Amino acid sequence: MSVTVTTITGLSISAISTNGKVKSGGTYFLISRSLGPELGGSIGLIFAFANAVAVAMHTVGFAETVRDLLQEHNSLIVDPTNDIRIIGVITVTVLLGISLAGMEWEAKAQILFFLVILVSFINYLVGTVIPATAEKQAKGFFSYRADIFAQNFVPNWRGPEGSFFGLFSIFFPSATGILAGANISGDLKDPAVAIPKGTLMAIFWTTMSYLVLSATIGACVVRDASGSLNDSVAVGSPGCEGLACSFGWNFTACAQQQSCRYGLSNYYQVLLRTMASPCSCSWPGLCCNGWLSQGSCMPGTSLPSWGAPMLLKQPFFNRKAPGSGLLDVAGLCCLDNVKGNAAGWGLGLEIPQGCGGGWCTRDAGVPDPLVFMQSMSMVSGFGPLITAGIFGATLSSALACLVSAPKVFQCLCKDQLYPLIGFFGKGYGRNSEPIRGYMLTYVIAVGFILIAELNAIAPIISNFFLCSYALINFSCFHASITNSPGWRPSFRYYSKWAALFGAAVSVVIMFLLTWWAALIAFGIVIFLLGYVLYKKPDVNWGSSMQASSYNMALNYSVGLSEVDEHIKNYRPQCLVLTGPPNFRPALVDFVGTFTKNLSLMLCGNVLIGPWKQKMPESWLMADGHTKWLMKRKIKAFYTDVVAEDLRSGVQMLIQAAGLGKMRPNILVLGYKRNWRTASPQSLEDYVGILQYGHTGSSTSWGHWHLLVAPLMAAVTRAGSSWAESAPSINCLLLPPSSDAFDFKYGVCLMRMKEGLNVSRVLQAHVNPTFEAAEHPENGTGSRTAPGTAVDPTTLASEQQASTIFQSKQGKKTIDIYWLFDDGGLTLLIPYLLGRKKRWGKCKIRVFVGGQINRMDEERKAIVSLLSKFRLGFHEVHILPDINQKPRPEHIKRFDELIAPFRLNDGFKDEATVNEMRQGCPWKISDEEVDKNRAKSLRQVRLNEILRDYSRDAALIAITPPIGRKGRCPSSLYMAWLETLSQDLRPPIILTRGNQENVLTFYCQ
């Protein structure tokens, strides 16, 4: 199982490392460039930390072995615990010196360690073929025997922890370390060749060495042996049980009593029990009273305080050398020098004679590496070479981690995904050596060595490594299933399903090893992942997550096209004529407020001028405008077109914007404040986008309340649907004819007292729509001089202008003047705005026209209708004076407004008038003034009402007047809009739907 996981991971590493040039950073570089900075950053940080702590673990393994040798010769420096600290600090300091000397010295040291381990391994193999002496036979060694191999080939679990997964949890860490070569990717001559070849060869030779060790010792050593020369008997002696009887040894007594000190099954968990009655012990933390009570014999060992055999555990950390396939042992320690009647070994724990006698018993569980080392020493040709092999393995692994951690961390620091770590990204010398990273790793390693208590942190570190393996496999799987054309690894011997299996198994192993450590590891990864997701670093590595996002968006967009639209799922998808978005931040903020996390928002810009001149500007500025929107936290797209004039550009946008069902259905633009001084053609273009028209007779607006209000009351009483009554209502507003309405767009026009265009404040482009001499208030495109385009980086980093839509509105009101039925759009947009946090405390008021003698009845009818739409609008006001004549001074002001645009044709004949208008289609004839006099006065009266009722409102929403093509010149229509919206403090939006219903009170 261990080989399966490591092999699959090795294949995944090989595939990822051959899909492009690999730089320094090792595992972090591979994961981050494949899955993106979110997962890559979190794994990079914990992987670098895990390697730094692993330096301490491997060094402690070496220091413990040296301490045990000193203890055997009664040559301790201070005491067992402090000796580990002293030896560990000295060792890691020497290893740091080797690392700082350069990769050449590190490579030479690794070769030396490898040779020592290789000699140790050969020495062990030679020992297995040397005939066993009587002393070795008493300890269970009988050279190669087929029946011994057959017996040991079948498991025989003993003790409460004796199980397959118990043994697997101990053995699996010895199969890790396959990333040691990938972690120094920046120092490899050709990583794309070296990483696959070196990693897979390391896995192969590691697997072979483990199989050889297991097979040879399993074929030479029996499970139970006493170690006493007195247990030799004649072959076939009666009463002798067990396999050793056929070799002339009787280990029956100790096997039945489970008191055998030697043999494969007894070099496991070791328990200590005393035989005396209550007594007193001088060893700190221990008290006999029949059983040893809770205490500690050395760092990492503990004795439970219950009356049963007590377990003494001490992990011995010894990882394999990178690429060498050599031993990596982990397990438990036993006791040594147990005085009195106790037989012991291992740690030098003394039990005074006063405690009575005792003995060591054993219970099968998982291998004890110290005793396993003794077993290998017994089997080998020359025992001290086994100790040398352990030295080589621990130092090799410690040195590999000491080199890996700074290089991985340096790459992470250079990417600046996390704060306060950039200091350690600086490199020195020709190879950009991370000297600061080396020193940080050294400090961390020394700190954990001085703690001298690594049992608690060790499971977490192991899970950090397993997290890396899981994400490497998942990276390979994810990159494969996205079908990205950029995924073209030159290493072909991998499977995406095998990679997914390897990722899943790695996660399962994390919980099998230590479930609580797995939860901690996942918690840390999720926290770091959340931080990067929140910060959104400005990096683009072409990760598989980006490819996956594209696939999902494409599939969902195609899926939407297969579903018919329904009124319940209507969403206001807006094409906003912002020009450059940073020029009109209020317009952007307004639409972005009610479309955020709800619907589509598309910022459109018309670049006016020759195609060849404007296309380079379009390519240059598009990215900058998108980044500006992202910085402002507006969820919107940006697009632009190049056209000869504004109107044709808007027509292009209306027709081409969107994809499938993700297409705009509302055109949003700003009010044209400079219409009186603008060029006539630009005025015609602007009004042409908005203007209405029809071929039938008109219905007097003054009679709206006579027709609509009773109809709504009838609808409410009868329980009819909005859609069913639509034909009757639509007869009041005949089919529109304009650029927006021809393409079934609704229109939303916004005006603010201080204006929308802030381009002069930004000191950016000249007039973004019209001539340089004109006031740049309502540009919806841009016309710039050659060479004046702003750099995208400068554009994205410019100071953001604040607007009213970014601040909390408090307990103000949103006033809706629902003067015409447009399908409900005039009601829907304020409702969506009121759901947002900044506008949530605002009270929404609805104003409708009505008769003074029927105000209560009409109010109840409108309230009942609104309640069926579930909008939550409860405050309705009837305006009985909507058709009153406005004040004379306001009428005079309107007449003065249109005076410059009148033809003053007087009593001239029709032919003369037509000739006068040929060159001035925007001019207003006397006949048109007279025909539209009632409508003009209504705009004046409405403005008076708005100023009376809504002077303190946060926002005003009103239905705009109808301007019919051919019957209402552009200048007259703009005069209506100017009169209706002038002198208002709050922003005003003039909204009209495209006669498609957007509200319903039916559930189907």
PDB file of N, CA, C and O in Angstrom, residues 778-807:
ATOM      1  N   ASN A 778     -21.452  64.123 -20.184  1.00  0.00           N
ATOM      2  CA  ASN A 778     -22.140  62.869 -20.410  1.00  0.00           C
ATOM      3  C   ASN A 778     -21.511  62.041 -21.514  1.00  0.00           C
ATOM      4  O   ASN A 778     -22.183  61.511 -22.359  1.00  0.00           O
ATOM      5  N   GLY A 779     -20.243  61.919 -21.556  1.00  0.00           N
ATOM      6  CA  GLY A 779     -19.644  61.051 -22.532  1.00  0.00           C
ATOM      7  C   GLY A 779     -19.947  59.615 -22.219  1.00  0.00           C
ATOM      8  O   GLY A 779     -19.868  59.181 -21.109  1.00  0.00           O
ATOM      9  N   THR A 780     -20.309  58.866 -23.217  1.00  0.00           N
ATOM     10  CA  THR A 780     -20.490  57.434 -23.036  1.00  0.00           C
ATOM     11  C   THR A 780     -19.521  56.673 -23.914  1.00  0.00           C
ATOM     12  O   THR A 780     -19.618  55.487 -24.078  1.00  0.00           O
ATOM     13  N   GLY A 781     -18.607  57.405 -24.495  1.00  0.00           N
ATOM     14  CA  GLY A 781     -17.535  56.804 -25.248  1.00  0.00           C
ATOM     15  C   GLY A 781     -16.295  57.604 -24.971  1.00  0.00           C
ATOM     16  O   GLY A 781     -16.246  58.389 -24.042  1.00  0.00           O
ATOM     17  N   SER A 782     -15.262  57.468 -25.748  1.00  0.00           N
ATOM     18  CA  SER A 782     -14.067  58.269 -25.511  1.00  0.00           C
ATOM     19  C   SER A 782     -13.410  58.617 -26.822  1.00  0.00           C
ATOM     20  O   SER A 782     -13.343  57.810 -27.733  1.00  0.00           O
ATOM     21  N   ARG A 783     -12.980  59.855 -26.888  1.00  0.00           N
ATOM     22  CA  ARG A 783     -12.216  60.316 -28.055  1.00  0.00           C
ATOM     23  C   ARG A 783     -10.958  60.941 -27.516  1.00  0.00           C
ATOM     24  O   ARG A 783     -10.984  61.968 -26.852  1.00  0.00           O
ATOM     25  N   THR A 784      -9.830  60.310 -27.740  1.00  0.00           N
ATOM     26  CA  THR A 784      -8.569  60.777 -27.176  1.00  0.00           C
ATOM     27  C   THR A 784      -7.597  61.084 -28.287  1.00  0.00           C
ATOM     28  O   THR A 784      -7.644  60.513 -29.375  1.00  0.00           O
ATOM     29  N   ALA A 785      -6.710  61.981 -27.967  1.00  0.00           N
ATOM     30  CA  ALA A 785      -5.671  62.337 -28.923  1.00  0.00           C
ATOM     31  C   ALA A 785      -4.650  61.218 -28.984  1.00  0.00           C
ATOM     32  O   ALA A 785      -4.454  60.476 -28.031  1.00  0.00           O
ATOM     33  N   PRO A 786      -3.981  61.041 -30.103  1.00  0.00           N
ATOM     34  CA  PRO A 786      -2.983  59.996 -30.204  1.00  0.00           C
ATOM     35  C   PRO A 786      -1.921  60.129 -29.126  1.00  0.00           C
ATOM     36  O   PRO A 786      -1.412  61.200 -28.855  1.00  0.00           O
ATOM     37  N   GLY A 787      -1.594  59.002 -28.524  1.00  0.00           N
ATOM     38  CA  GLY A 787      -0.540  58.962 -27.526  1.00  0.00           C
ATOM     39  C   GLY A 787      -0.943  59.391 -26.147  1.00  0.00           C
ATOM     40  O   GLY A 787      -0.107  59.518 -25.272  1.00  0.00           O
ATOM     41  N   THR A 788      -2.272  59.660 -25.912  1.00  0.00           N
ATOM     42  CA  THR A 788      -2.695  60.114 -24.589  1.00  0.00           C
ATOM     43  C   THR A 788      -3.305  59.008 -23.753  1.00  0.00           C
ATOM     44  O   THR A 788      -3.843  59.272 -22.695  1.00  0.00           O
ATOM     45  N   ALA A 789      -3.274  57.785 -24.200  1.00  0.00           N
ATOM     46  CA  ALA A 789      -3.872  56.690 -23.441  1.00  0.00           C
ATOM     47  C   ALA A 789      -3.135  56.490 -22.127  1.00  0.00           C
ATOM     48  O   ALA A 789      -1.919  56.575 -22.048  1.00  0.00           O
ATOM     49  N   VAL A 790      -3.926  56.230 -21.080  1.00  0.00           N
ATOM     50  CA  VAL A 790      -3.355  56.028 -19.754  1.00  0.00           C
ATOM     51  C   VAL A 790      -2.853  54.598 -19.633  1.00  0.00           C
ATOM     52  O   VAL A 790      -3.487  53.663 -20.105  1.00  0.00           O
ATOM     53  N   ASP A 791      -1.719  54.420 -18.985  1.00  0.00           N
ATOM     54  CA  ASP A 791      -1.179  53.090 -18.761  1.00  0.00           C
ATOM     55  C   ASP A 791      -2.144  52.277 -17.905  1.00  0.00           C
ATOM     56  O   ASP A 791      -2.674  52.782 -16.911  1.00  0.00           O
ATOM     57  N   PRO A 792      -2.419  50.991 -18.244  1.00  0.00           N
ATOM     58  CA  PRO A 792      -3.378  50.186 -17.476  1.00  0.00           C
ATOM     59  C   PRO A 792      -3.021  50.066 -16.004  1.00  0.00           C
ATOM     60  O   PRO A 792      -3.887  50.081 -15.134  1.00  0.00           O
ATOM     61  N   THR A 793      -1.724  49.943 -15.709  1.00  0.00           N
ATOM     62  CA  THR A 793      -1.321  49.826 -14.307  1.00  0.00           C
ATOM     63  C   THR A 793      -1.641  51.098 -13.542  1.00  0.00           C
ATOM     64  O   THR A 793      -2.136  51.074 -12.411  1.00  0.00           O
ATOM     65  N   THR A 794      -1.379  52.247 -14.170  1.00  0.00           N
ATOM     66  CA  THR A 794      -1.711  53.526 -13.538  1.00  0.00           C
ATOM     67  C   THR A 794      -3.210  53.673 -13.348  1.00  0.00           C
ATOM     68  O   THR A 794      -3.679  54.150 -12.312  1.00  0.00           O
ATOM     69  N   LEU A 795      -3.961  53.238 -14.336  1.00  0.00           N
ATOM     70  CA  LEU A 795      -5.415  53.328 -14.262  1.00  0.00           C
ATOM     71  C   LEU A 795      -5.949  52.492 -13.098  1.00  0.00           C
ATOM     72  O   LEU A 795      -6.807  52.938 -12.334  1.00  0.00           O
ATOM     73  N   ALA A 796      -5.437  51.272 -12.941  1.00  0.00           N
ATOM     74  CA  ALA A 796      -5.939  50.390 -11.897  1.00  0.00           C
ATOM     75  C   ALA A 796      -5.539  50.863 -10.510  1.00  0.00           C
ATOM     76  O   ALA A 796      -6.233  50.599  -9.530  1.00  0.00           O
ATOM     77  N   SER A 797      -4.419  51.580 -10.416  1.00  0.00           N
ATOM     78  CA  SER A 797      -3.925  51.989  -9.110  1.00  0.00           C
ATOM     79  C   SER A 797      -4.338  53.408  -8.721  1.00  0.00           C
ATOM     80  O   SER A 797      -3.974  53.880  -7.649  1.00  0.00           O
ATOM     81  N   GLU A 798      -5.076  54.100  -9.591  1.00  0.00           N
ATOM     82  CA  GLU A 798      -5.447  55.472  -9.290  1.00  0.00           C
ATOM     83  C   GLU A 798      -6.395  55.524  -8.093  1.00  0.00           C
ATOM     84  O   GLU A 798      -7.077  54.563  -7.762  1.00  0.00           O
ATOM     85  N   GLN A 799      -6.453  56.668  -7.463  1.00  0.00           N
ATOM     86  CA  GLN A 799      -7.301  56.826  -6.288  1.00  0.00           C
ATOM     87  C   GLN A 799      -8.765  56.716  -6.684  1.00  0.00           C
ATOM     88  O   GLN A 799      -9.220  57.312  -7.653  1.00  0.00           O
ATOM     89  N   GLN A 800      -9.508  55.913  -5.901  1.00  0.00           N
ATOM     90  CA  GLN A 800     -10.908  55.671  -6.198  1.00  0.00           C
ATOM     91  C   GLN A 800     -11.766  56.845  -5.702  1.00  0.00           C
ATOM     92  O   GLN A 800     -11.652  57.260  -4.555  1.00  0.00           O
ATOM     93  N   ALA A 801     -12.608  57.355  -6.591  1.00  0.00           N
ATOM     94  CA  ALA A 801     -13.517  58.436  -6.213  1.00  0.00           C
ATOM     95  C   ALA A 801     -14.697  57.857  -5.442  1.00  0.00           C
ATOM     96  O   ALA A 801     -15.249  56.825  -5.818  1.00  0.00           O
ATOM     97  N   SER A 802     -15.078  58.501  -4.344  1.00  0.00           N
ATOM     98  CA  SER A 802     -16.201  58.032  -3.544  1.00  0.00           C
ATOM     99  C   SER A 802     -17.502  58.617  -4.077  1.00  0.00           C
ATOM    100  O   SER A 802     -17.528  59.733  -4.601  1.00  0.00           O
ATOM    101  N   THR A 803     -18.589  57.857  -3.946  1.00  0.00           N
ATOM    102  CA  THR A 803     -19.899  58.289  -4.427  1.00  0.00           C
ATOM    103  C   THR A 803     -20.950  58.019  -3.357  1.00  0.00           C
ATOM    104  O   THR A 803     -20.708  57.321  -2.375  1.00  0.00           O
ATOM    105  N   ILE A 804     -22.131  58.571  -3.581  1.00  0.00           N
ATOM    106  CA  ILE A 804     -23.224  58.417  -2.631  1.00  0.00           C
ATOM    107  C   ILE A 804     -23.645  56.962  -2.484  1.00  0.00           C
ATOM    108  O   ILE A 804     -24.134  56.535  -1.437  1.00  0.00           O
ATOM    109  N   PHE A 805     -23.438  56.163  -3.513  1.00  0.00           N
ATOM    110  CA  PHE A 805     -23.874  54.771  -3.486  1.00  0.00           C
ATOM    111  C   PHE A 805     -22.911  53.875  -2.703  1.00  0.00           C
ATOM    112  O   PHE A 805     -23.167  52.683  -2.565  1.00  0.00           O
ATOM    113  N   GLN A 806     -21.823  54.419  -2.214  1.00  0.00           N
ATOM    114  CA  GLN A 806     -20.887  53.659  -1.382  1.00  0.00           C
ATOM    115  C   GLN A 806     -21.095  53.914   0.103  1.00  0.00           C
ATOM    116  O   GLN A 806     -20.425  53.293   0.921  1.00  0.00           O
ATOM    117  N   SER A 807     -21.979  54.810   0.454  1.00  0.00           N
ATOM    118  CA  SER A 807     -22.180  55.164   1.857  1.00  0.00           C
ATOM    119  C   SER A 807     -23.558  54.707   2.320  1.00  0.00           C
ATOM    120  O   SER A 807     -24.481  54.523   1.517  1.00  0.00           O
TER     121      SER A 807
END
